[in-house]
Short mmCIF file of C-alpha atoms in Angstrom, two decimals:
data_model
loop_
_atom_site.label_atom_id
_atom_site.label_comp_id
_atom_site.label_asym_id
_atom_site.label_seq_id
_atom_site.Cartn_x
_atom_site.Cartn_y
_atom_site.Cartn_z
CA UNK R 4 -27.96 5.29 -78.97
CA UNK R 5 -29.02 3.75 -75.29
CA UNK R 6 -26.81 3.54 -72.40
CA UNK R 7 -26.16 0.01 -72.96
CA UNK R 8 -24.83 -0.24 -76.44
CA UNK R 9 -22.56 3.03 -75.75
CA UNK R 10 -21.69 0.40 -72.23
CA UNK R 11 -21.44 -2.37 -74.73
CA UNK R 12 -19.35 -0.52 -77.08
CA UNK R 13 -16.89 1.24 -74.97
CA UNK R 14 -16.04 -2.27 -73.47
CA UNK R 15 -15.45 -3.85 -76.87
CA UNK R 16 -12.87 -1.76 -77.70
CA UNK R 17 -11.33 -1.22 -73.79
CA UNK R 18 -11.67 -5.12 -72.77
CA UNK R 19 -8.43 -6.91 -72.54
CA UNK R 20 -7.04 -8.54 -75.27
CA UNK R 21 -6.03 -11.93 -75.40
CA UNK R 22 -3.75 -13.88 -73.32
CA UNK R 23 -1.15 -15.25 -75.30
CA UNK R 24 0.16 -18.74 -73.92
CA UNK R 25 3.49 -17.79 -73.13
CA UNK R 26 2.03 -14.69 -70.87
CA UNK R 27 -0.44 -17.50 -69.68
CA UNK R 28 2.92 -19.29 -68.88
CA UNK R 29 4.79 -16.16 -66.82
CA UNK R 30 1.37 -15.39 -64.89
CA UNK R 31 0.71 -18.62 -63.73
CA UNK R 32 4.54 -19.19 -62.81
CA UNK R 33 4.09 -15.52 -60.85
CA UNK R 34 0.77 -17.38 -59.39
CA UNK R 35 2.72 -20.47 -57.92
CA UNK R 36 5.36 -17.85 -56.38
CA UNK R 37 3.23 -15.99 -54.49
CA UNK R 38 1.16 -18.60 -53.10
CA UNK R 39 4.45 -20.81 -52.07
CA UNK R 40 5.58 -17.12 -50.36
CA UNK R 41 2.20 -16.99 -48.49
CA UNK R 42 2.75 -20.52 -47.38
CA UNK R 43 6.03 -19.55 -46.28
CA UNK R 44 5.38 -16.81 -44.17
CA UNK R 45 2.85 -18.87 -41.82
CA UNK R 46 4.31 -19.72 -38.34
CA UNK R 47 3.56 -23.62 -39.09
CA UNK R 48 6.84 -23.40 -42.38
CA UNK R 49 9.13 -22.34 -39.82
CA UNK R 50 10.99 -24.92 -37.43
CA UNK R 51 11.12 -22.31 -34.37
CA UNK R 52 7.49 -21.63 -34.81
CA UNK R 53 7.88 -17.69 -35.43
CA UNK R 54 7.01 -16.32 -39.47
CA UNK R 55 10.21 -15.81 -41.54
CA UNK R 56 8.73 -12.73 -42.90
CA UNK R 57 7.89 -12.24 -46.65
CA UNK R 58 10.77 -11.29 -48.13
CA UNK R 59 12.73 -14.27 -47.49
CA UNK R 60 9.53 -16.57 -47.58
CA UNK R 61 9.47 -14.47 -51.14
CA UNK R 62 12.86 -15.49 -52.37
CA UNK R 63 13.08 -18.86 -51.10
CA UNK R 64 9.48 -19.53 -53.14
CA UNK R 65 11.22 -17.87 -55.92
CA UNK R 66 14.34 -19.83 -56.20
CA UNK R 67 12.53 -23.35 -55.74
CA UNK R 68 9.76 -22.20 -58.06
CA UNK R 69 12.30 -21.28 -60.61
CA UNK R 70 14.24 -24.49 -59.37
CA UNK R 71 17.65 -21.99 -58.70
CA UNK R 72 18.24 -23.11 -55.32
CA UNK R 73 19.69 -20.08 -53.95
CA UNK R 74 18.99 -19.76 -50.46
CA UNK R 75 18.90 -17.04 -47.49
CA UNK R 76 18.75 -19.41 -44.90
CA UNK R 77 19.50 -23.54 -44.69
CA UNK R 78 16.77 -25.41 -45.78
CA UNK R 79 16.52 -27.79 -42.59
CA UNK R 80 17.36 -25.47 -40.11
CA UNK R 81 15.04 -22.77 -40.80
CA UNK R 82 12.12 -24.36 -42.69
CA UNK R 83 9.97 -27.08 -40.54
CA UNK R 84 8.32 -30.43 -42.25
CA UNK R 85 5.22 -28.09 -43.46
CA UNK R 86 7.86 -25.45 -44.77
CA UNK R 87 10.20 -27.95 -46.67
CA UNK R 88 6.78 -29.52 -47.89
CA UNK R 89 5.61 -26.79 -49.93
CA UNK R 90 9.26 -26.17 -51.21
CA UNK R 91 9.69 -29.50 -52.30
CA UNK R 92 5.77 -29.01 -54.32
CA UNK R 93 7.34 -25.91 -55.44
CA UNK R 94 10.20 -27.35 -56.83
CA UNK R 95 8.25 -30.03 -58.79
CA UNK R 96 5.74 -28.07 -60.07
CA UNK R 97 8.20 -25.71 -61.32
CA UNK R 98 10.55 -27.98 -62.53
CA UNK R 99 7.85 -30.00 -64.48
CA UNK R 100 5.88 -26.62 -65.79
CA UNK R 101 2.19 -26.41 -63.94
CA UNK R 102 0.71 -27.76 -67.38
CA UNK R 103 2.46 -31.05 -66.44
CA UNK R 104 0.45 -30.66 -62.89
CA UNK R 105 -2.56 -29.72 -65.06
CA UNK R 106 -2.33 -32.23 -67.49
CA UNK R 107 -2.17 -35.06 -64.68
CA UNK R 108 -5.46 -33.67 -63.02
CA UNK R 109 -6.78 -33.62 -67.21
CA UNK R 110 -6.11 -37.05 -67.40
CA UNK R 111 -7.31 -38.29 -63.78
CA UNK R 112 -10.58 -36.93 -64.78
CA UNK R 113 -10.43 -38.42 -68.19
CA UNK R 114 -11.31 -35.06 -69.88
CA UNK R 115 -11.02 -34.18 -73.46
CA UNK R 116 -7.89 -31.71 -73.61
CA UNK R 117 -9.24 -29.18 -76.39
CA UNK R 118 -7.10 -26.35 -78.35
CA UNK R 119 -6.37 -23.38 -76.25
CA UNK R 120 -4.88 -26.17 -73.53
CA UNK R 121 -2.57 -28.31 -76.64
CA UNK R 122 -1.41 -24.60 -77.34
CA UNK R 123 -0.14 -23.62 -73.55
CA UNK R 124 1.06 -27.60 -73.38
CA UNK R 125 3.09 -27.12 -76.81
CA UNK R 126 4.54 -23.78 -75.56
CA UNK R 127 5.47 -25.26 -72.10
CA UNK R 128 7.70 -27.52 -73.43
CA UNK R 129 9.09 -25.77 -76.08
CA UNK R 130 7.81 -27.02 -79.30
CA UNK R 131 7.11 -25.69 -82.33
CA UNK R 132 3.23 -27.20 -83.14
CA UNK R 133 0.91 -29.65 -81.61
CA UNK R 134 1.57 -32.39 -83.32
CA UNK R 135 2.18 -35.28 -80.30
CA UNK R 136 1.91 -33.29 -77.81
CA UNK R 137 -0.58 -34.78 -75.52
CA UNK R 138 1.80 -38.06 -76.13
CA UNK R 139 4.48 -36.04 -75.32
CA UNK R 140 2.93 -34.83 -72.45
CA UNK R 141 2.26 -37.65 -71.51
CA UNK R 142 6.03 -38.96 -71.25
CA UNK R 143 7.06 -36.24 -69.41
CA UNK R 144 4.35 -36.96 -66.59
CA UNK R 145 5.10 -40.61 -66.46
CA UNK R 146 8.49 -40.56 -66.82
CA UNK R 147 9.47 -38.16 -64.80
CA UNK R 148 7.47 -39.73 -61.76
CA UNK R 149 9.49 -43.19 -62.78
CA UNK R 150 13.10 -41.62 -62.35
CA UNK R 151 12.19 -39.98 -59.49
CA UNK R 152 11.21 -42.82 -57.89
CA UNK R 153 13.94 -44.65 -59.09
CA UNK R 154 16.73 -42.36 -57.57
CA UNK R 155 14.41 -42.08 -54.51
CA UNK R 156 14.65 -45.97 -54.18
CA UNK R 157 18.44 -45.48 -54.48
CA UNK R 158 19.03 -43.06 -52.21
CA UNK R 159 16.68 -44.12 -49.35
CA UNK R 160 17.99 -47.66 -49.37
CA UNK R 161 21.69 -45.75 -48.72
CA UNK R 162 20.21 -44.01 -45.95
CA UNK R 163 18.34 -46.48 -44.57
CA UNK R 164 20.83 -48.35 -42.15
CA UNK R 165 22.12 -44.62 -40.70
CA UNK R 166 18.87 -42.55 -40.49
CA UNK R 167 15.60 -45.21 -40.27
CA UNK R 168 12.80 -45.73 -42.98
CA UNK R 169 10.95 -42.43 -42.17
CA UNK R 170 14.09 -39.97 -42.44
CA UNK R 171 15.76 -41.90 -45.28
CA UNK R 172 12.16 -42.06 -47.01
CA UNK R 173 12.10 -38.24 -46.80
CA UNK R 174 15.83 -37.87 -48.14
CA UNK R 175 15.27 -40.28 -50.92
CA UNK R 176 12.47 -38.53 -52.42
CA UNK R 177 13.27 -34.88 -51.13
CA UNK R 178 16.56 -35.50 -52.88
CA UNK R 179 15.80 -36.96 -55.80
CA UNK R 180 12.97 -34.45 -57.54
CA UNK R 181 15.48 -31.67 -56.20
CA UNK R 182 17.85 -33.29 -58.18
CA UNK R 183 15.84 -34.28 -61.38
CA UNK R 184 14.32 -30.80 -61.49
CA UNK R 185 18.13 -29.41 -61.41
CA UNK R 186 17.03 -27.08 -58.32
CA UNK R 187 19.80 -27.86 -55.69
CA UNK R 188 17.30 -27.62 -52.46
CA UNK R 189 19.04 -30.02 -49.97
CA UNK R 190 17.73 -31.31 -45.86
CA UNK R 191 21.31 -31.91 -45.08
CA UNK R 192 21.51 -29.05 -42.77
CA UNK R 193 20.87 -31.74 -40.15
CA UNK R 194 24.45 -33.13 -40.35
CA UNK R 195 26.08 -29.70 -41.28
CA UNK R 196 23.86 -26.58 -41.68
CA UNK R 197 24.66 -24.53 -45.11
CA UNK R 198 27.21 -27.75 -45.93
CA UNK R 199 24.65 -28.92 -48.70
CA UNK R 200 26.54 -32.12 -49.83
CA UNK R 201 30.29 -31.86 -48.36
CA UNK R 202 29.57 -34.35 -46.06
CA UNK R 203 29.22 -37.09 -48.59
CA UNK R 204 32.24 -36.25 -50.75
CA UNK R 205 33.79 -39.62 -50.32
CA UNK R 206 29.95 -41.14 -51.18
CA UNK R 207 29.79 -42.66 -54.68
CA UNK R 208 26.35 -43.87 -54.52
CA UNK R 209 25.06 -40.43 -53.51
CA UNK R 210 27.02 -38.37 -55.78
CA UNK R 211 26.74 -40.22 -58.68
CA UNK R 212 22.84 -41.24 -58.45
CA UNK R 213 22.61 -37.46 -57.97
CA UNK R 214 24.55 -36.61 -61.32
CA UNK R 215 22.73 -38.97 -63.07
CA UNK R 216 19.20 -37.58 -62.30
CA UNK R 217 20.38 -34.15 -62.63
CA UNK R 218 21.77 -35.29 -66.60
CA UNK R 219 18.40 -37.17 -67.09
CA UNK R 220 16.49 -33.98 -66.13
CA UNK R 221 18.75 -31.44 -68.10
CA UNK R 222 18.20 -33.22 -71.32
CA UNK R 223 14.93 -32.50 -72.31
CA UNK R 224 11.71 -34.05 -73.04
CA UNK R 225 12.59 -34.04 -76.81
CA UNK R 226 15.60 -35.91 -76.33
CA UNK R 227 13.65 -38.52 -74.04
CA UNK R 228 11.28 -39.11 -76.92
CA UNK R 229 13.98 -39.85 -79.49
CA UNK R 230 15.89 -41.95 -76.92
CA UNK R 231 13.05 -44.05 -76.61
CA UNK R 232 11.20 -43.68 -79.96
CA UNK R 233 14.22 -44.26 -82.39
CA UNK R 234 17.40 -45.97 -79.87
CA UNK R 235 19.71 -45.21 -82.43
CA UNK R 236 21.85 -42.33 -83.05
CA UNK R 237 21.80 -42.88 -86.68
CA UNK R 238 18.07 -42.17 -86.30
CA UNK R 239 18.07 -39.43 -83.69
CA UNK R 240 17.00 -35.96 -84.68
CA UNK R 241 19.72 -33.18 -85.33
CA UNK R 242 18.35 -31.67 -81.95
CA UNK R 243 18.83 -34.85 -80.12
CA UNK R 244 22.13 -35.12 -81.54
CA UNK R 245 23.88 -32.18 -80.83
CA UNK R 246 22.07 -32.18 -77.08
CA UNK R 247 23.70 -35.42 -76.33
CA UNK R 248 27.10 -34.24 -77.80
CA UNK R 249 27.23 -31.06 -76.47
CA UNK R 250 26.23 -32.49 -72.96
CA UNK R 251 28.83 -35.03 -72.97
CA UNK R 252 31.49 -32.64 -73.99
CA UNK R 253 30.59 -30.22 -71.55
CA UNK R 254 30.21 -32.68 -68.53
CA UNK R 255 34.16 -33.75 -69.91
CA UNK R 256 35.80 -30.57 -70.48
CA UNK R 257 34.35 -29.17 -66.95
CA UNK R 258 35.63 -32.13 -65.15
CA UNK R 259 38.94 -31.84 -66.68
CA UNK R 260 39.48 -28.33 -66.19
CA UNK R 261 37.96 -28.61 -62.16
CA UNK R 262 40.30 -31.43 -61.87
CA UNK R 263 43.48 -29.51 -63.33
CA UNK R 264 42.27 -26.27 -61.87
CA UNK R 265 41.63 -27.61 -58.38
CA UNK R 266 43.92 -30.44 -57.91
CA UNK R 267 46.21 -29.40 -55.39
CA UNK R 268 43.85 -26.65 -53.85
CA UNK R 269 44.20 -27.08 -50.16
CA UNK R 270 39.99 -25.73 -49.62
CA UNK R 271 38.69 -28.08 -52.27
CA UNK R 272 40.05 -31.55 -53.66
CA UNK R 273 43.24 -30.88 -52.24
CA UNK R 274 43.18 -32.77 -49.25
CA UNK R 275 41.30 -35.82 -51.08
CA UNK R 276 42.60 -39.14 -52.27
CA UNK R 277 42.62 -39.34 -56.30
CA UNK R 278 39.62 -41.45 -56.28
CA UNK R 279 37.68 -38.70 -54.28
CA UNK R 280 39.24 -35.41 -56.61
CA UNK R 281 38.02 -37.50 -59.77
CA UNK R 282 34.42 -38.03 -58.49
CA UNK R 283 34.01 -34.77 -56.91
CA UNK R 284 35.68 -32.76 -60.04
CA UNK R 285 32.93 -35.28 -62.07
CA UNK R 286 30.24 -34.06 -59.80
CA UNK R 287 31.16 -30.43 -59.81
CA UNK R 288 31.48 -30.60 -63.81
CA UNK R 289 27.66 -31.76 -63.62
CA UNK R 290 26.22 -29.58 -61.15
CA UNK R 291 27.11 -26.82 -62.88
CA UNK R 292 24.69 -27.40 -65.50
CA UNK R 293 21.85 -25.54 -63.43
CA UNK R 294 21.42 -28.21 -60.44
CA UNK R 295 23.40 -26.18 -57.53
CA UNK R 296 24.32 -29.11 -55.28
CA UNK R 297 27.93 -28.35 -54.27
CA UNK R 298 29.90 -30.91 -52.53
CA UNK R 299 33.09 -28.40 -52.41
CA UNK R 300 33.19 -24.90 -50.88
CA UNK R 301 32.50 -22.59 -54.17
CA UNK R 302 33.51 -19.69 -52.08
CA UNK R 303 37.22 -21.34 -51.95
CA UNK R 304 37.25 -22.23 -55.76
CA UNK R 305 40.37 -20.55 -57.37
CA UNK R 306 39.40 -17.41 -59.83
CA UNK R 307 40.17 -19.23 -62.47
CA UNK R 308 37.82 -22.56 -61.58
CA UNK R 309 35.13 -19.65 -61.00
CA UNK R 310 35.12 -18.61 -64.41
CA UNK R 311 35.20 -21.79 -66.00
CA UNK R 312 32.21 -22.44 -63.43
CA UNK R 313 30.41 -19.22 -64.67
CA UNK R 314 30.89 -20.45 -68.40
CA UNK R 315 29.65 -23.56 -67.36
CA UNK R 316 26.01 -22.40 -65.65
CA UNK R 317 25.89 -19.69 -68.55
CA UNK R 318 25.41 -22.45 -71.06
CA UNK R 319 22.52 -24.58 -69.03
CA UNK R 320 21.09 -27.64 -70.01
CA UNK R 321 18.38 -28.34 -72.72
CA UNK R 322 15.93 -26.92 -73.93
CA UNK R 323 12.21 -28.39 -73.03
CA UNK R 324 13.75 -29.78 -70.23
CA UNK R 325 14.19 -28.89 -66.06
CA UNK R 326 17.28 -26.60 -66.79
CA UNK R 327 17.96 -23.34 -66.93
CA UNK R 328 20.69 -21.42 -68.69
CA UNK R 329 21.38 -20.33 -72.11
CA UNK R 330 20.79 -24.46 -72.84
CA UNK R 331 23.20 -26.06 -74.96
CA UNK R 332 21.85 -26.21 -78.94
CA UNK R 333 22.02 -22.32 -78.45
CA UNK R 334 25.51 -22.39 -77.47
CA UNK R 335 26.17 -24.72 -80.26
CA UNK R 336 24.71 -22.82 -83.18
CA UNK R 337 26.81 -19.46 -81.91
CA UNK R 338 29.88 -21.63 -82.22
CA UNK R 339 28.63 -22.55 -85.26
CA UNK R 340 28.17 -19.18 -86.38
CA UNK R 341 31.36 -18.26 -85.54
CA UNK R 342 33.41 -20.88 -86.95
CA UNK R 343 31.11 -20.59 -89.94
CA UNK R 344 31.82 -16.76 -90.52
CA UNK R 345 35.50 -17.39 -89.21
CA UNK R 346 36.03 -18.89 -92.65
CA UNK R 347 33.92 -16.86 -94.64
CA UNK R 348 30.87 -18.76 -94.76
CA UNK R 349 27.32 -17.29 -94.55
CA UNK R 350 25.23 -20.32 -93.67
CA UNK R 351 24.98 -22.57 -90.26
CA UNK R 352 24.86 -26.21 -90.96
CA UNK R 353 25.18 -29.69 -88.54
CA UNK R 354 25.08 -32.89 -89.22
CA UNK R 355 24.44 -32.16 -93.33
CA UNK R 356 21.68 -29.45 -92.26
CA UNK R 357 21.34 -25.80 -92.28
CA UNK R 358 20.27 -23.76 -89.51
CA UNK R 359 17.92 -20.97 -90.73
CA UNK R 360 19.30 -18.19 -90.30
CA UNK R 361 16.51 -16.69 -87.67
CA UNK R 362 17.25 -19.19 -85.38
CA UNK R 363 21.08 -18.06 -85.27
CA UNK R 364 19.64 -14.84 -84.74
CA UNK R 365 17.71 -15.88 -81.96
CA UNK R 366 20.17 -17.33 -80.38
CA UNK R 367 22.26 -14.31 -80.61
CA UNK R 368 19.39 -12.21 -78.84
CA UNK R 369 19.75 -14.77 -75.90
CA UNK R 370 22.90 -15.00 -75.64
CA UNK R 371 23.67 -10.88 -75.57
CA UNK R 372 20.87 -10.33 -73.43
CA UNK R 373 21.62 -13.11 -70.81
CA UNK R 374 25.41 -11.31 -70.94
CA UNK R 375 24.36 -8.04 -70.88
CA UNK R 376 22.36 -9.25 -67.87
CA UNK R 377 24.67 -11.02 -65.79
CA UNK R 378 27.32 -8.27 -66.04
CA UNK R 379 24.78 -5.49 -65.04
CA UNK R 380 23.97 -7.89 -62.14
CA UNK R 381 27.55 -8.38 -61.26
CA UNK R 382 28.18 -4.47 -60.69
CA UNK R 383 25.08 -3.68 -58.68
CA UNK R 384 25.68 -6.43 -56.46
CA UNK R 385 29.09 -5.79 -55.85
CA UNK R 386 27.76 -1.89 -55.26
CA UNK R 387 25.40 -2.41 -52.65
CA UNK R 388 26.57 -5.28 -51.22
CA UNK R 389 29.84 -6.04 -49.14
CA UNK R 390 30.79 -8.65 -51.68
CA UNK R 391 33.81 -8.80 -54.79
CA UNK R 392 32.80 -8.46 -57.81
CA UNK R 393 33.61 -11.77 -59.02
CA UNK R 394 31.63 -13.52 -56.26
CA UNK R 395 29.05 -10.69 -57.07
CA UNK R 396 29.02 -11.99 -60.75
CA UNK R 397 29.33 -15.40 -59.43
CA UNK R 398 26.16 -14.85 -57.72
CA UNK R 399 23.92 -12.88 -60.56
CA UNK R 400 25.32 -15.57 -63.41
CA UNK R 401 23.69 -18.47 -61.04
CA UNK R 402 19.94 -16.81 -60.64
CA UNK R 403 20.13 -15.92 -64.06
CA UNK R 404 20.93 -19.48 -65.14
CA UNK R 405 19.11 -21.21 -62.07
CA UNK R 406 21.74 -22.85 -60.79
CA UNK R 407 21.52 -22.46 -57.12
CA UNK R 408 25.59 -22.58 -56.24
CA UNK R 409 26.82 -19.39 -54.58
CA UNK R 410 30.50 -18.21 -53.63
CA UNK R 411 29.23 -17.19 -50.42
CA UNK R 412 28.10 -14.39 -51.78
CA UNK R 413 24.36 -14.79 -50.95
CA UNK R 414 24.20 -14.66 -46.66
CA UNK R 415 25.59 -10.49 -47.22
CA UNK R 416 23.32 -9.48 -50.39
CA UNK R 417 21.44 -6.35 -49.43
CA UNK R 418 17.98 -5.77 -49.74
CA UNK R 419 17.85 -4.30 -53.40
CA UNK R 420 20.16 -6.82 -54.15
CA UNK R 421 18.01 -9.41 -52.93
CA UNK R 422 15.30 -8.07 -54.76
CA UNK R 423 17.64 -7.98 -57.68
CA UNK R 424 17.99 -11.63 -57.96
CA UNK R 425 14.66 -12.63 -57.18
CA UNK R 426 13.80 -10.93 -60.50
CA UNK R 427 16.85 -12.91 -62.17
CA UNK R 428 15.47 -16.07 -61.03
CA UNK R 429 12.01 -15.37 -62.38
CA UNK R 430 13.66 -14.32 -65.83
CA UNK R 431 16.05 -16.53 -65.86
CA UNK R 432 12.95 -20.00 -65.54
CA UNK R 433 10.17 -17.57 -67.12
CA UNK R 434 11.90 -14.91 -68.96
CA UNK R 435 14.40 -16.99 -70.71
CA UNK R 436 11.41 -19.43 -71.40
CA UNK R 437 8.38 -17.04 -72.74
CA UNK R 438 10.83 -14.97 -75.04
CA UNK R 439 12.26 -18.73 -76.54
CA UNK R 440 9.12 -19.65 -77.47
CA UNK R 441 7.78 -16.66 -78.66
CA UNK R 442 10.68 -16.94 -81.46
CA UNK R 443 9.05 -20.29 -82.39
CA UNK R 444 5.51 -19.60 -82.01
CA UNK R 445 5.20 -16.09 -82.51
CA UNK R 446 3.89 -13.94 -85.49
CA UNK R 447 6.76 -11.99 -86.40
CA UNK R 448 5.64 -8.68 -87.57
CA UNK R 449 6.15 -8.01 -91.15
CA UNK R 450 8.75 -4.77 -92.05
CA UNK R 451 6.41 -2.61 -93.76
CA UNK R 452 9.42 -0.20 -95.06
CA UNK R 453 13.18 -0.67 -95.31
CA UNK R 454 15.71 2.48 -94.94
CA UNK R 455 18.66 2.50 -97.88
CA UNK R 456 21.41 -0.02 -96.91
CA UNK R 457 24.89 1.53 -95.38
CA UNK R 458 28.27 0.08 -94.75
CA UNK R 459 30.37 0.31 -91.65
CA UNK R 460 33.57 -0.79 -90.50
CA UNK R 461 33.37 -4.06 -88.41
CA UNK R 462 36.18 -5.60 -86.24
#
């Protein structure tokens, strides 16, 4: 045999294998990191002109990549025009998944989308085959650009007569994809640094345009389809009803409980008149649910509004959509299990449907590992870092769940901690994301033996 076919041969069987989409999905999202970091650390992303160094270039790329919005330093004060530039790209592209950014070029240059790209499209927002997806995709491009713009319309015209077209411009549209993407990045630091939105606690018109393009963003492209496809509940998919359900319920029970929990704090809606306690508890209810604006001090929450507010950025938003966190049809079908096998039932149903039985098991293996997680992260935090555990678990529930709110907890993290959560963020946008979809569009392998069934004791 020559040279060349034992060449030939010894690269056939030591060339890489195929790249599945979902690893196609946590390289490029790895991609997008380290090129915002590089950006970062150039002199011109700074305001004072001097290179933040890569570690916090690293983590700030990280968290608005992964659309968290946990941050080392204030966004205004330390970043220049350049700097908050490539954050704010950063934030959309990772907030919309880079197909969306691919798709758009795709579709600029009018080019036949073939397999391999309907596969990583399908897989990037979270559905189960390719039927519709380029229409699909195609929704989330469009319509996504049209409430941005909408809420960046809002907001500019309420800045307008205080900070003149170019400033209020910037706000308005800064504000609004930060918001819609659920990432929490604010340029407030101007007013206030590190205040993020306490200075407009007594604003309707910028809390609750905020709110509302954080919801819109945290339901999911699925939902969006249905909502305008079908209009009517009655017609609505048992996805798109239990997303809209569960969100409303959640968005009501968390503003009830911050409200009863917080009322006569003297650090948080204390000091406010009713009307300004019921649209901040409203606002803190929705933020929650992954977006990580805060217009009260989360470091002065009581211990008890903490862990409702841990609960609350656990569960997420939607699936397919610009949320992190658990997302809230897999928090639904473990209640459902449990109520189910509560009273003796084995099977999962809603709305006059049964849940296979997999996908309760999936949603198991989330939920454990996402708790098995966030306490880990909680103790090593608190262990090298001069913070209390609860602020430490606080701090490792909201990268995990890319929400972006902190307890304060963030300005003393130590370097491994830092490191720590800048690998929670990634999981928590990527991790989360590849391991969901490889339940739905993965081969499962098939048991080739079984060992003899035993019985054990449980509960």
């Amino acid at each position: 045999m020559s040279i060349h076919s034992r060449l030939f041969r010894y690269w056939s069987r030591k060339r890489p294998k195929a790249v599945t989409p979902t690893k196609h999905i946590a390289v490029a999202f790895a991609l997008i990191i380290l090129t915002g970091a590089l950006l970062l650390t150039l002199p011109i992303a700074s305001r004072d002109g001097v290179s933040s160094g890569f570690r916090p270039a690293l983590f700030t790329a990280t968290s608005a990549t992964c659309v968290t919005g946990l941050v080392l330093y204030d966004t205004f004060t330390q970043w220049s025009g350049f700097g908050q530039g490539v954050i704010l790209a950063l934030i959309e592209i990772g907030g919309l998944g880079f197909m969306s950014a691919a798709t758009l070029v795709i579709f600029s240059l009018r080019r036949k989308i073939g397999l391999k790209q309907r596969m990583v499209m399908a897989q990037a927002l979270s559905l189960n085959d390719l039927e519709g997806v380029v229409r699909l995709q195609r929704l989330v491009l469009f319509g996504s650009l049209g409430v941005e713009g909408i809420g960046a319309l809002i907001l500019m015209l309420r800045f307008l007569p205080e900070m003149g077209f170019v400033t209020a411009l910037w706000w308005g549209v800064f504000h609004s994809i930060s918001a819609f993407c659920n990432a929490g990045f604010d340029v407030f630091g101007c007013i206030t640094p590190g205040a993020s939105l306490m200075e407009f606690q007594s604003d309707p018109v910028v809390l609750l345009t905020l709110a509302a393009l954080i919801v819109v963003g945290g339901l999911g492209f699925l939902v969006w389809e249905d909502l305008v496809t079908k209009r009517k509940f009655k017609k609505f998919s048992v996805y798109t009803k239990l997303v809209l359900l569960t969100t409303l319920a959640l968005i009501l029970s968390g503003w009830v409980l911050t409200c009863i929990l917080e009322w006569n704090n003297p650090d948080t809606l204390g000091p406010m008149s009713v009307g300004d306690k019921l649209l901040n508890g409203l606002f803190q209810s929705v933020t929650l649910r992954t977006a990580g604006f805060a217009a009260i001090d989360e470091g002065k929450l009581t211990d008890s509004s903490k862990a409702v507010s841990m609960a609350l950025m656990l569960v997420g938003g939607s699936s397919g959509s610009t949320a992190g966190g658990l997302k809230t049809v897999t928090f639904v079908v473990l209640l459902l299990f449990v109520a189910a096998r509560a009273r003796g039932r084995e099977t999962v149903c809603a709305f006059k449907r049964t849940i296979p039985q997999r996908q309760v098991l999936d949603a198991m293996t989330i939920g454990l590992i996402l708790l098995m997680l966030a306490m880990f992260g909680g103790i090593f935090i608190s262990a090298t870092s001069p913070v209390g555990f609860t602020d430490a678990l606080f701090e490792a529930v909201s990268a995990l769940a890319t929400v972006g709110l902190t307890a304060g907890a963030t300005g003393a993290l130590s370097v491994p901690a830092q490191i720590l959560i800048i690998l929670y963020m990634y999981f928590g946008r990527v991790g989360v994301l590849t391991i969901s979809l490889g339940f739905l569009m993965g081969n499962r392998a098939e048991e080739r033996y079984q060992y003899a069934s035993t019985s054990l004791l449980i509960g």
